[in-house]
Amino acid sequence: MGRYAQNPAAIKALHRGYEVHRDVYIDQELYQLEMRHLFANAWVFVGHESQTPEKGDYFSTQVGDQPVIQVRHSDGEVHVLFNRCPHKGTKIVIDRAGNTGKFFRCPYHAWSFKTDGCLLAIPLKKGYENTGFENSDSAKGMRAVGAVKNYRGFIFCRLAETGISFEEFFGGSLSSIDNMVDRSPAGRLEVAGPPLRYLHHCNWKMLVENQTDTCHPMVAHESSAGTAVKLWKELDMPEGTPLPPAMEIIAPFTSPYEFFEKMGIRTWPNGHGHTGVHHSIHSNYSEIPGYMDKMVESYGEEKAKAILGENRHNTVYFPNIMIKGPIQQLRVFIPLAADRTIVESYIYRLVDGPEELTARTAMYNRMINAPTSIVGHDDLEMYERAQEGLHVNGLEWVNIQRLYEPGEDFSHEAVENGTTERQMRNQFDAWVKFMTCDMDGVQEAAE
Amino acid sequence: MTISKDQLIDFIYDEVRMLDEGRYDEWLALWLKDGHYWMPLDYKQTDPFSVTSLMYEDLFMLKLRVERLNGARTFSQKPKSRCHHVIQRPFVDAMDEAAGTYVTTTFMHYVETRLDEQTLLALTARHELALVDGALRIANKRVDILNCDAAFRNIQLLP
């Protein structure tokens, strides 16, 4: 028996508002409890519907540590099933994507299932007569997750059978997904190719926190962005030469503190938030000819300008994804262990939008987030140094106090100075909530 | 001036030696100004633009990459990575004497190390070479990683 299982008081004590205990990053029991409680009670990203466009199309991934299959059923709806044969536990699909036709068939004993998980057939079924098999969980077929929501093409699920609704969980934060999708003149996105996959030897929450950490780019990324600015100057191009796309992307990483202070941070309840309320590192990308005209045609001038005038930087959807609306990028931080995380970085194309924008986004993805990136390396270096450094005894708390106000209330939307660490505190507020909400005795502890 | 098959093969051997010995200024000087170093993300990928690649870099980006490796505040290169190529004898796939253009394919194992970690990648490198002012130059280089769809750790240097 560990220290934290069924001990909501001990879990609450890990977050003091302005600091968190190191165990949230390094303790394997807490990782297991996150998988059991947090990733079951929260709404977690699965995939995009364009990854399974046709009936029978499937895509396999994981929600927390749970292997799942996103599949397009014969009625056209997207279902999310656990990737486990109800017979002996064999994973039903092992490739990342494919088409299964009208049913799944387990490769071990040929049990078959409809694409909504219902049991279709078992060979030699007579052998189960008069055994009580029909009363077993195995007879129900492949298990489905507790609830699924397709929000404008993005598939989310809640593993738990009961709990918070999708709308209440995300609330006003859905405006960032809306803006990303609205940037398509057709109001639709499509996944563009496979994701980058980058293995980090650190806790998944370090990556999530870094998405709204606005005091690190000018320090950690000086080596890449600073060097790029220096090299460009040395080329001594004539005044007014437009920056090449690579420079447009990388140069803003060296913006001064003042730029990040003024960009603003907005937080929403349940751990969601974004940087770039007023402007962001994506604000000054050059216009693509013809794009605005198409947007005006679809939405009218006023709305088109409002959509493209929004330049949110990183939006964190608690617990484990980040999206960049202006460039249609989504990163998912998949927790493998207390000190292991796979980061998958997806890009999407704007249906009916210009291909130049997809090219810019693909460039951003490989320049900043690839295992070969000259920017991502320096982030990874910081996380992994922290993962090791946190083992120092006698100094067991991690500070998240920048612009802290005692008695902070995260139950309403707030906009603050862009260098606040309020969003990190907001995440830990939600972390405690969804870790403990289904633990024994949580009611008593709350009183 | 004509280029022999042996000269093409020697060129590929010399290039990987420059990379292994960190002679990046010499390596950059091998490139034509409009060349691209492409490392696809997907097996048999045909499009470097509208889907993600691991690398698709012009000479400016390659210079930036090299410059950064030596920067005073390049924290993820303190200590520095080292790399090592083991290559098979390159295949000469095409020789166009009149145009002065050549294509080679080389199978190789690439090892990169830093601190206690070491990564081994199996690679296929395709070089488009050109004879310019009496010297062979890299017009384009494509590097396909056998397990391109796997989750990678850092690849900091140049396979």
Coordinates of C-alpha atoms in Angstrom, one line a residue:
Chain A
M1 CA 0.0 0.0 0.0
G2 CA 1.5 3.3 -1.1
R3 CA 1.2 6.7 0.5
Y4 CA -1.3 8.2 -1.9
A5 CA -3.8 5.6 -2.9
Q6 CA -7.3 6.4 -1.5
N7 CA -5.6 9.3 0.4
P8 CA -7.1 12.5 -1.0
A9 CA -5.8 14.6 1.9
A10 CA -2.2 13.5 1.1
I11 CA -2.8 14.3 -2.6
K12 CA -4.2 17.8 -1.8
A13 CA -1.2 18.5 0.4
L14 CA 1.1 18.2 -2.7
H15 CA -0.2 21.6 -4.0
R16 CA 0.2 24.6 -1.8
G17 CA -0.9 27.1 -4.3
Y18 CA 2.5 28.6 -5.0
E19 CA 4.5 25.4 -5.0
V20 CA 4.1 21.7 -5.7
H21 CA 5.8 18.8 -4.1
R22 CA 8.4 16.9 -6.3
D23 CA 6.5 13.7 -5.9
V24 CA 4.0 14.9 -8.6
Y25 CA 6.9 14.5 -11.1
I26 CA 9.0 11.6 -9.8
D27 CA 6.7 9.3 -7.8
Q28 CA 5.7 6.2 -9.7
E29 CA 2.7 5.6 -7.4
L30 CA 1.3 9.0 -8.2
Y31 CA 1.8 8.3 -11.9
Q32 CA -0.3 5.1 -11.5
L33 CA -2.9 7.1 -9.6
E34 CA -3.0 9.7 -12.4
M35 CA -3.7 7.0 -14.9
R36 CA -6.4 5.5 -12.7
H37 CA -8.1 8.7 -11.6
L38 CA -7.0 11.8 -13.5
F39 CA -7.0 10.3 -17.0
A40 CA -10.2 8.5 -16.3
N41 CA -12.2 11.4 -14.9
A42 CA -11.0 14.1 -17.3
W43 CA -11.9 14.4 -21.0
V44 CA -8.8 13.4 -22.9
F45 CA -7.9 13.9 -26.6
V46 CA -8.0 10.7 -28.7
G47 CA -7.5 11.8 -32.4
H48 CA -9.0 13.7 -35.3
E49 CA -12.0 12.4 -37.2
S50 CA -10.1 12.8 -40.5
Q51 CA -7.8 10.0 -39.3
T52 CA -10.7 7.7 -39.7
P53 CA -12.8 9.1 -42.6
E54 CA -14.4 5.9 -44.0
K55 CA -16.5 3.3 -42.3
G56 CA -14.3 0.6 -40.8
D57 CA -11.3 3.0 -40.6
Y58 CA -9.5 2.8 -37.3
F59 CA -6.6 4.5 -35.5
S60 CA -4.9 3.1 -32.4
T61 CA -3.5 5.2 -29.7
Q62 CA -3.6 5.5 -25.9
V63 CA -5.5 7.5 -23.4
G64 CA -3.2 7.8 -20.4
D65 CA -1.9 4.2 -20.2
Q66 CA -5.0 2.7 -21.7
P67 CA -4.7 1.3 -25.3
V68 CA -7.7 2.4 -27.3
I69 CA -9.0 2.3 -30.9
Q70 CA -10.8 5.2 -32.6
V71 CA -13.0 3.6 -35.2
R72 CA -15.7 4.8 -37.7
H73 CA -18.7 2.6 -37.2
S74 CA -21.2 1.5 -39.9
D75 CA -23.6 4.3 -38.9
G76 CA -20.8 6.9 -39.6
E77 CA -20.2 7.8 -35.9
V78 CA -16.7 7.6 -34.4
H79 CA -16.5 5.2 -31.5
V80 CA -13.6 4.7 -29.0
L81 CA -13.1 1.1 -27.8
F82 CA -10.4 -0.4 -25.5
N83 CA -7.9 -2.2 -27.6
R84 CA -8.3 -5.6 -25.8
C85 CA -10.0 -8.8 -26.8
P86 CA -12.6 -9.6 -24.1
H87 CA -11.5 -13.2 -24.3
K88 CA -7.8 -13.4 -23.4
G89 CA -6.6 -9.8 -23.5
T90 CA -4.9 -9.7 -27.0
K91 CA -4.8 -6.3 -28.6
I92 CA -7.2 -6.4 -31.4
V93 CA -5.2 -4.1 -33.7
I94 CA -1.5 -3.5 -33.5
D95 CA -0.8 -1.2 -36.5
R96 CA -1.4 2.5 -36.0
A97 CA -4.1 2.8 -38.6
G98 CA -6.0 0.8 -41.1
N99 CA -9.5 -0.4 -42.3
T100 CA -11.1 -3.4 -40.6
G101 CA -14.1 -3.6 -42.9
K102 CA -17.4 -4.4 -41.1
F103 CA -16.0 -6.0 -38.1
F104 CA -12.9 -6.6 -35.9
R105 CA -11.6 -10.1 -35.7
C106 CA -9.2 -11.1 -32.9
P107 CA -6.2 -12.9 -34.5
Y108 CA -5.8 -15.3 -31.6
H109 CA -9.2 -17.3 -31.5
A110 CA -11.2 -15.4 -34.1
W111 CA -13.8 -13.9 -31.8
S112 CA -15.3 -11.1 -33.9
F113 CA -16.9 -7.8 -33.0
K114 CA -19.0 -5.1 -34.8
T115 CA -17.2 -1.8 -35.1
D116 CA -19.2 -0.5 -32.1
G117 CA -17.6 -3.3 -30.0
C118 CA -20.7 -5.7 -29.8
L119 CA -19.8 -9.4 -29.9
L120 CA -20.6 -10.8 -33.3
A121 CA -19.5 -14.4 -33.3
I122 CA -17.3 -17.0 -31.5
P123 CA -16.1 -20.2 -33.3
L124 CA -17.6 -23.4 -31.8
K125 CA -20.0 -21.3 -29.8
K126 CA -21.7 -24.5 -28.5
G127 CA -18.8 -25.0 -26.1
Y128 CA -20.2 -22.1 -24.1
E129 CA -23.7 -23.4 -23.8
N130 CA -24.9 -23.9 -20.2
T131 CA -21.6 -22.4 -18.8
G132 CA -23.1 -19.1 -17.7
F133 CA -20.9 -17.4 -20.4
E134 CA -23.7 -15.0 -21.3
N135 CA -23.4 -13.4 -17.8
S136 CA -19.7 -12.7 -18.1
D137 CA -18.2 -9.4 -19.1
S138 CA -16.5 -11.2 -22.0
A139 CA -19.9 -11.8 -23.6
K140 CA -20.5 -8.1 -23.9
G141 CA -17.8 -7.7 -26.5
M142 CA -15.1 -5.1 -26.8
R143 CA -15.5 -2.5 -24.0
A144 CA -16.2 1.1 -25.0
V145 CA -14.9 4.1 -23.1
G146 CA -17.3 5.9 -20.8
A147 CA -18.2 8.7 -23.1
V148 CA -17.1 10.1 -26.5
K149 CA -17.4 13.6 -28.0
N150 CA -16.6 14.7 -31.5
Y151 CA -16.1 18.5 -31.2
R152 CA -15.6 20.0 -34.6
G153 CA -13.7 17.0 -35.7
F154 CA -11.6 16.5 -32.6
I155 CA -12.4 13.3 -30.8
F156 CA -12.3 13.4 -27.0
C157 CA -13.3 10.7 -24.5
R158 CA -13.9 10.3 -20.8
L159 CA -12.9 6.8 -19.7
A160 CA -15.1 6.9 -16.6
E161 CA -18.7 5.8 -17.1
T162 CA -20.0 8.8 -15.1
G163 CA -18.6 12.2 -14.3
I164 CA -18.3 15.8 -15.6
S165 CA -19.9 16.6 -19.0
F166 CA -17.7 17.6 -22.0
E167 CA -19.3 21.1 -22.1
E168 CA -18.7 21.8 -18.4
F169 CA -15.2 20.4 -18.5
F170 CA -14.0 22.6 -21.3
G171 CA -16.4 25.6 -21.1
G172 CA -15.0 28.8 -22.7
S173 CA -11.7 27.1 -23.6
L174 CA -13.4 25.6 -26.7
S175 CA -13.0 29.0 -28.3
S176 CA -9.4 28.1 -29.2
I177 CA -10.5 25.0 -31.1
D178 CA -13.2 27.1 -32.8
N179 CA -10.7 29.6 -33.9
M180 CA -8.4 26.9 -35.3
V181 CA -11.2 25.3 -37.3
D182 CA -12.8 28.6 -38.4
R183 CA -9.5 29.5 -40.1
S184 CA -10.6 27.0 -42.8
P185 CA -12.9 28.7 -45.3
A186 CA -14.9 25.4 -45.2
G187 CA -14.9 25.3 -41.4
R188 CA -13.1 21.9 -41.5
L189 CA -9.6 20.6 -40.8
E190 CA -7.8 17.5 -42.1
V191 CA -4.8 15.8 -40.6
A192 CA -1.7 16.3 -42.7
G193 CA 0.5 13.2 -42.5
P194 CA 1.8 11.3 -39.5
P195 CA 2.9 13.0 -36.3
L196 CA 6.4 13.6 -35.1
R197 CA 7.1 11.3 -32.2
Y198 CA 9.7 12.4 -29.7
L199 CA 10.6 10.4 -26.5
H200 CA 11.4 12.5 -23.4
H201 CA 12.8 11.1 -20.2
C202 CA 10.8 13.3 -18.0
N203 CA 7.3 13.7 -16.5
W204 CA 4.5 14.6 -18.8
K205 CA 3.5 17.6 -16.7
M206 CA 6.8 19.4 -17.3
L207 CA 5.9 19.5 -21.0
V208 CA 2.4 20.8 -20.3
E209 CA 3.7 23.5 -18.0
N210 CA 6.2 24.6 -20.5
Q211 CA 3.5 25.5 -23.0
T212 CA 2.6 28.6 -21.0
D213 CA 6.1 29.2 -19.6
T214 CA 6.8 32.6 -21.1
C215 CA 10.1 33.3 -19.2
H216 CA 12.1 30.5 -20.9
P217 CA 12.2 31.2 -24.7
M218 CA 14.7 34.1 -24.5
V219 CA 17.0 32.0 -22.3
A220 CA 16.7 28.4 -23.4
H221 CA 16.3 29.2 -27.1
E222 CA 19.0 31.9 -27.3
S223 CA 21.2 29.2 -29.0
S224 CA 18.9 28.7 -31.9
A225 CA 16.7 31.8 -32.3
G226 CA 19.5 34.2 -31.2
T227 CA 22.0 32.5 -33.6
A228 CA 19.4 32.7 -36.4
V229 CA 19.0 36.5 -35.9
K230 CA 22.8 36.9 -35.9
L231 CA 23.3 34.9 -39.0
W232 CA 20.6 36.8 -40.9
K233 CA 22.2 40.1 -39.9
E234 CA 25.6 38.9 -41.2
L235 CA 24.0 38.2 -44.6
D236 CA 23.5 42.0 -44.7
M237 CA 20.4 41.9 -47.0
P238 CA 19.1 45.2 -48.4
E239 CA 16.7 47.1 -46.1
G240 CA 13.2 45.8 -46.4
T241 CA 14.1 42.3 -47.6
P242 CA 11.2 40.1 -46.4
L243 CA 12.2 37.5 -43.8
P244 CA 12.3 34.0 -45.2
P245 CA 9.6 31.7 -43.6
A246 CA 12.2 30.0 -41.4
M247 CA 13.2 33.4 -39.9
E248 CA 9.6 34.4 -39.5
I249 CA 9.1 31.3 -37.4
I250 CA 12.2 31.3 -35.3
A251 CA 13.1 35.0 -34.7
P252 CA 10.2 35.7 -32.3
F253 CA 11.5 33.2 -29.9
T254 CA 14.1 35.8 -28.8
S255 CA 11.5 38.5 -28.1
P256 CA 12.2 40.3 -24.9
Y257 CA 10.4 39.8 -21.6
E258 CA 8.2 42.8 -22.2
F259 CA 6.8 41.2 -25.3
F260 CA 5.7 38.1 -23.3
E261 CA 4.4 40.2 -20.4
K262 CA 2.2 42.1 -22.7
M263 CA 0.9 39.1 -24.7
G264 CA -1.2 38.1 -21.7
I265 CA -2.4 34.8 -20.3
R266 CA -6.0 33.6 -20.0
T267 CA -7.1 30.8 -17.7
W268 CA -10.3 28.9 -17.7
P269 CA -11.7 26.5 -15.0
N270 CA -10.6 22.8 -14.9
G271 CA -7.0 23.5 -15.8
H272 CA -7.3 25.0 -19.3
G273 CA -5.5 28.2 -20.4
H274 CA -3.6 30.0 -23.1
T275 CA -0.9 32.5 -23.8
G276 CA -1.2 35.2 -26.4
V277 CA -4.4 37.0 -25.5
H278 CA -3.3 40.3 -27.2
H279 CA -0.6 39.2 -29.6
S280 CA 1.9 36.3 -29.9
I281 CA 4.9 34.9 -31.7
H282 CA 2.5 34.0 -34.5
S283 CA 1.2 37.5 -35.0
N284 CA 3.5 38.8 -37.7
Y285 CA 3.6 36.0 -40.2
S286 CA 3.3 37.3 -43.7
E287 CA -0.1 37.1 -45.5
I288 CA -0.8 34.5 -48.1
P289 CA -2.3 36.0 -51.2
G290 CA -5.9 35.2 -51.8
Y291 CA -6.5 33.6 -48.4
M292 CA -8.3 36.7 -46.9
D293 CA -10.6 36.9 -50.0
K294 CA -11.7 33.2 -49.5
M295 CA -12.3 33.8 -45.8
V296 CA -14.4 36.9 -46.5
E297 CA -16.4 34.9 -49.1
S298 CA -17.1 32.3 -46.4
Y299 CA -17.7 34.4 -43.3
G300 CA -18.2 38.0 -44.4
E301 CA -15.6 40.7 -43.8
E302 CA -16.2 41.4 -40.2
K303 CA -16.1 37.8 -39.0
A304 CA -13.2 36.9 -41.3
K305 CA -11.1 39.7 -39.8
A306 CA -12.1 38.6 -36.3
I307 CA -11.0 35.0 -36.9
L308 CA -7.7 36.0 -38.4
G309 CA -7.1 38.8 -35.9
E310 CA -7.0 36.2 -33.1
N311 CA -3.4 35.1 -32.6
R312 CA -3.4 32.9 -29.6
H313 CA -0.1 31.3 -28.9
N314 CA -0.4 28.0 -27.0
T315 CA -3.7 26.8 -25.6
V316 CA -3.4 24.0 -23.0
Y317 CA -6.4 21.6 -22.8
F318 CA -5.9 19.9 -19.5
P319 CA -4.6 17.3 -18.9
N320 CA -2.3 16.6 -21.9
I321 CA -2.6 18.5 -25.2
M322 CA -1.7 21.9 -26.5
I323 CA -2.9 23.5 -29.7
K324 CA -1.7 26.4 -31.8
G325 CA -4.8 27.8 -33.5
P326 CA -2.9 30.2 -35.9
I327 CA -0.9 27.4 -37.4
Q328 CA -3.2 24.3 -36.9
Q329 CA -0.8 22.3 -34.7
L330 CA -1.7 19.9 -31.9
R331 CA 0.8 18.3 -29.5
V332 CA -0.2 15.4 -27.3
F333 CA 2.0 14.5 -24.2
I334 CA 1.4 10.8 -23.7
P335 CA 2.5 9.7 -20.2
L336 CA 4.4 6.3 -20.2
A337 CA 5.8 6.4 -16.7
A338 CA 6.7 9.1 -14.0
D339 CA 9.8 9.8 -16.0
R340 CA 8.8 8.8 -19.6
T341 CA 6.7 10.8 -22.0
I342 CA 6.1 10.5 -25.8
V343 CA 5.3 13.8 -27.5
E344 CA 3.3 13.5 -30.7
S345 CA 3.1 16.6 -32.8
Y346 CA 0.3 16.7 -35.4
I347 CA -0.5 19.3 -38.1
Y348 CA -3.7 19.9 -39.9
R349 CA -4.6 21.4 -43.3
L350 CA -7.3 24.0 -43.7
V351 CA -9.9 22.5 -46.0
D352 CA -10.2 25.0 -49.0
G353 CA -7.3 27.0 -47.5
P354 CA -4.0 27.7 -49.3
E355 CA -1.4 25.0 -49.4
E356 CA 1.2 27.6 -48.5
L357 CA -0.2 27.7 -44.9
T358 CA 0.2 23.9 -44.6
A359 CA 3.8 24.3 -45.8
R360 CA 4.4 26.9 -43.1
T361 CA 2.9 24.7 -40.5
A362 CA 4.9 21.7 -41.6
M363 CA 8.0 23.9 -41.4
Y364 CA 7.1 25.0 -37.9
N365 CA 6.5 21.5 -36.8
R366 CA 9.9 20.2 -38.0
M367 CA 11.9 23.2 -37.0
I368 CA 10.6 23.5 -33.5
N369 CA 9.2 20.1 -32.4
A370 CA 11.1 17.3 -34.2
P371 CA 13.6 15.0 -32.5
T372 CA 16.0 16.7 -34.9
S373 CA 14.9 20.2 -34.0
I374 CA 17.4 22.8 -32.9
V375 CA 14.8 24.3 -30.6
G376 CA 13.1 21.3 -29.0
H377 CA 16.5 19.9 -27.9
D378 CA 17.0 22.7 -25.5
D379 CA 13.6 22.3 -23.9
L380 CA 14.2 18.5 -23.5
E381 CA 17.5 19.2 -21.9
M382 CA 15.8 21.4 -19.3
Y383 CA 13.1 18.9 -18.5
E384 CA 15.5 16.0 -18.1
R385 CA 17.9 18.0 -15.9
A386 CA 14.9 18.8 -13.7
Q387 CA 13.8 15.2 -13.7
E388 CA 17.2 14.2 -12.2
G389 CA 17.7 17.4 -10.1
L390 CA 14.3 16.9 -8.3
H391 CA 15.8 13.9 -6.5
V392 CA 17.8 16.3 -4.3
N393 CA 16.7 15.7 -0.7
G394 CA 15.9 18.6 1.7
L395 CA 14.6 20.8 -1.1
E396 CA 11.5 19.0 -2.2
W397 CA 9.2 21.8 -3.5
V398 CA 8.9 23.2 -7.0
N399 CA 8.2 26.9 -7.2
I400 CA 5.4 28.3 -9.4
Q401 CA 4.9 31.6 -7.5
R402 CA 5.4 34.2 -10.3
L403 CA 2.6 36.8 -9.9
Y404 CA 0.9 34.6 -7.3
E405 CA -2.0 36.0 -5.3
P406 CA -3.0 34.3 -2.1
G407 CA -6.5 32.7 -2.3
E408 CA -6.5 32.5 -6.1
D409 CA -9.8 31.3 -7.4
F410 CA -9.7 29.2 -10.6
S411 CA -13.4 28.7 -10.9
H412 CA -13.8 31.7 -13.3
E413 CA -12.1 32.9 -16.5
A414 CA -9.2 35.4 -15.8
V415 CA -6.8 37.4 -18.0
E416 CA -3.4 38.4 -16.5
N417 CA 0.1 39.5 -17.3
G418 CA 1.7 37.1 -19.8
T419 CA 4.5 36.1 -17.5
T420 CA 2.3 34.9 -14.7
E421 CA 2.6 31.2 -13.6
R422 CA -1.1 31.2 -12.9
Q423 CA -1.9 28.7 -15.6
M424 CA 0.5 26.2 -14.0
R425 CA -1.3 26.7 -10.7
N426 CA -4.6 26.3 -12.5
Q427 CA -3.4 23.0 -13.9
F428 CA -2.5 21.7 -10.4
D429 CA -5.8 23.0 -9.0
A430 CA -7.5 20.8 -11.7
W431 CA -5.0 18.0 -11.1
V432 CA -6.0 17.7 -7.4
K433 CA -9.7 17.9 -8.4
F434 CA -9.7 15.1 -10.9
M435 CA -7.2 12.9 -9.0
T436 CA -9.4 12.9 -5.9
C437 CA -13.0 13.3 -7.1
D438 CA -13.6 9.6 -7.2
M439 CA -11.5 8.5 -4.2
D440 CA -13.0 7.0 -1.1
G441 CA -13.6 9.6 1.6
V442 CA -13.1 12.6 -0.7
Q443 CA -16.4 14.0 0.5
E444 CA -15.3 13.9 4.1
A445 CA -11.9 15.5 3.2
A446 CA -13.7 18.3 1.4
E447 CA -15.7 19.3 4.4
Chain B
M1 CA 36.8 17.1 -67.0
T2 CA 35.2 13.8 -66.4
I3 CA 34.4 12.2 -63.1
S4 CA 35.1 8.5 -62.5
K5 CA 32.9 6.2 -60.4
D6 CA 35.7 5.9 -57.9
Q7 CA 35.8 9.7 -57.5
L8 CA 32.0 9.7 -56.7
I9 CA 32.5 6.9 -54.2
D10 CA 35.4 8.7 -52.5
F11 CA 33.4 11.9 -52.3
I12 CA 30.7 10.1 -50.2
Y13 CA 33.4 8.5 -47.9
D14 CA 35.0 12.0 -47.5
E15 CA 31.7 13.6 -46.6
V16 CA 30.9 11.2 -43.8
R17 CA 34.4 11.5 -42.4
M18 CA 34.0 15.3 -42.3
L19 CA 30.8 14.9 -40.3
D20 CA 32.3 12.3 -37.9
E21 CA 35.3 14.6 -37.3
G22 CA 33.1 17.7 -36.9
R23 CA 34.7 19.5 -39.8
Y24 CA 31.5 21.4 -40.5
D25 CA 33.0 24.4 -42.4
E26 CA 34.4 22.0 -45.0
W27 CA 31.2 20.1 -45.1
L28 CA 29.1 23.3 -45.7
A29 CA 31.5 24.2 -48.5
L30 CA 30.5 21.0 -50.3
W31 CA 26.9 22.2 -50.8
L32 CA 25.4 24.1 -53.8
K33 CA 23.7 27.3 -52.7
D34 CA 20.2 26.0 -53.5
G35 CA 20.6 22.5 -52.1
H36 CA 18.3 20.9 -49.5
Y37 CA 19.0 18.3 -46.9
W38 CA 15.9 16.2 -46.5
M39 CA 15.1 13.6 -43.8
P40 CA 11.5 12.3 -44.4
L41 CA 9.3 11.3 -41.5
D42 CA 7.3 8.8 -43.4
Y43 CA 8.5 5.7 -45.2
K44 CA 8.8 6.4 -48.9
Q45 CA 7.6 10.0 -48.4
T46 CA 7.4 12.0 -51.7
D47 CA 6.3 15.4 -50.4
P48 CA 8.7 17.6 -48.3
F49 CA 6.3 20.5 -48.1
S50 CA 2.8 19.8 -47.0
V51 CA 3.4 17.1 -44.5
T52 CA 6.0 17.0 -41.7
S53 CA 9.6 15.9 -42.2
L54 CA 12.3 15.3 -39.7
M55 CA 14.4 17.8 -41.6
Y56 CA 14.1 19.8 -44.8
E57 CA 16.7 22.4 -44.7
D58 CA 18.3 24.9 -47.0
L59 CA 21.9 26.1 -46.7
F60 CA 20.8 28.9 -44.3
M61 CA 19.3 26.4 -41.9
L62 CA 22.2 24.1 -42.2
K63 CA 24.6 27.0 -41.3
L64 CA 22.4 27.8 -38.4
R65 CA 22.5 24.2 -37.2
V66 CA 26.3 24.2 -37.4
E67 CA 26.7 27.6 -35.8
R68 CA 24.4 26.6 -33.0
L69 CA 26.4 23.5 -32.2
N70 CA 29.3 25.7 -31.3
G71 CA 27.3 28.4 -29.4
A72 CA 28.3 29.4 -25.9
R73 CA 24.7 29.0 -24.6
T74 CA 23.7 25.8 -26.5
F75 CA 22.8 24.0 -23.3
S76 CA 21.9 20.7 -24.9
Q77 CA 25.4 20.5 -26.5
K78 CA 27.2 20.8 -23.1
P79 CA 28.8 18.3 -23.3
K80 CA 28.8 17.9 -27.1
S81 CA 27.4 14.9 -29.0
R82 CA 29.6 12.8 -31.2
C83 CA 28.7 10.7 -34.2
H84 CA 30.1 7.9 -36.3
H85 CA 29.1 6.6 -39.7
V86 CA 29.7 3.0 -41.0
I87 CA 28.9 3.0 -44.7
Q88 CA 28.7 0.4 -47.4
R89 CA 30.3 1.1 -50.7
P90 CA 28.0 3.6 -52.4
F91 CA 26.1 2.6 -55.4
V92 CA 26.4 4.9 -58.4
D93 CA 22.9 5.1 -59.7
A94 CA 23.3 7.7 -62.4
M95 CA 26.1 9.5 -64.3
D96 CA 25.2 12.2 -66.8
E97 CA 28.6 13.3 -68.1
A98 CA 27.1 16.0 -70.4
A99 CA 25.1 17.6 -67.6
G100 CA 27.7 16.9 -64.9
T101 CA 25.2 15.4 -62.6
Y102 CA 25.4 12.2 -60.6
V103 CA 23.3 10.2 -58.2
T104 CA 24.5 7.8 -55.5
T105 CA 22.8 5.6 -52.9
T106 CA 24.5 4.6 -49.7
F107 CA 23.4 2.3 -47.0
M108 CA 24.9 3.2 -43.6
H109 CA 24.7 2.8 -39.8
Y110 CA 24.8 6.0 -37.9
V111 CA 25.7 6.2 -34.2
E112 CA 25.2 9.3 -32.2
T113 CA 26.2 9.6 -28.5
R114 CA 26.1 12.1 -25.7
L115 CA 26.7 11.4 -22.0
D116 CA 25.4 7.8 -21.2
E117 CA 23.2 7.5 -24.2
Q118 CA 23.9 6.1 -27.6
T119 CA 21.5 5.9 -30.6
L120 CA 21.9 3.6 -33.6
L121 CA 20.1 4.4 -36.8
A122 CA 20.0 2.4 -40.1
L123 CA 20.0 4.9 -43.0
T124 CA 19.8 5.1 -46.7
A125 CA 21.4 8.3 -48.1
R126 CA 20.7 9.4 -51.6
H127 CA 23.0 12.1 -52.9
E128 CA 22.4 14.2 -56.0
L129 CA 25.9 15.6 -56.9
A130 CA 26.9 18.1 -59.5
L131 CA 30.2 19.0 -61.1
V132 CA 30.7 22.8 -60.7
D133 CA 34.0 24.6 -61.6
G134 CA 35.8 21.3 -61.6
A135 CA 34.7 20.2 -58.2
L136 CA 31.9 17.8 -57.0
R137 CA 29.2 19.5 -55.0
I138 CA 26.1 18.3 -53.1
A139 CA 23.0 19.4 -55.0
N140 CA 20.6 17.6 -52.7
K141 CA 20.8 14.9 -50.0
R142 CA 18.0 12.7 -48.8
V143 CA 18.4 10.5 -45.7
D144 CA 15.7 7.9 -45.0
I145 CA 15.7 6.3 -41.6
L146 CA 14.7 2.7 -41.5
N147 CA 12.5 3.1 -38.4
C148 CA 11.4 6.6 -39.4
D149 CA 8.0 6.1 -37.7
A150 CA 9.5 5.2 -34.3
A151 CA 9.6 7.6 -31.3
F152 CA 13.1 9.0 -31.3
R153 CA 15.3 10.4 -28.7
N154 CA 17.5 13.4 -29.7
I155 CA 19.1 13.4 -33.1
Q156 CA 21.4 16.5 -32.7
L157 CA 24.0 16.0 -35.3
L158 CA 23.8 15.3 -39.1
P159 CA 23.3 11.7 -40.2

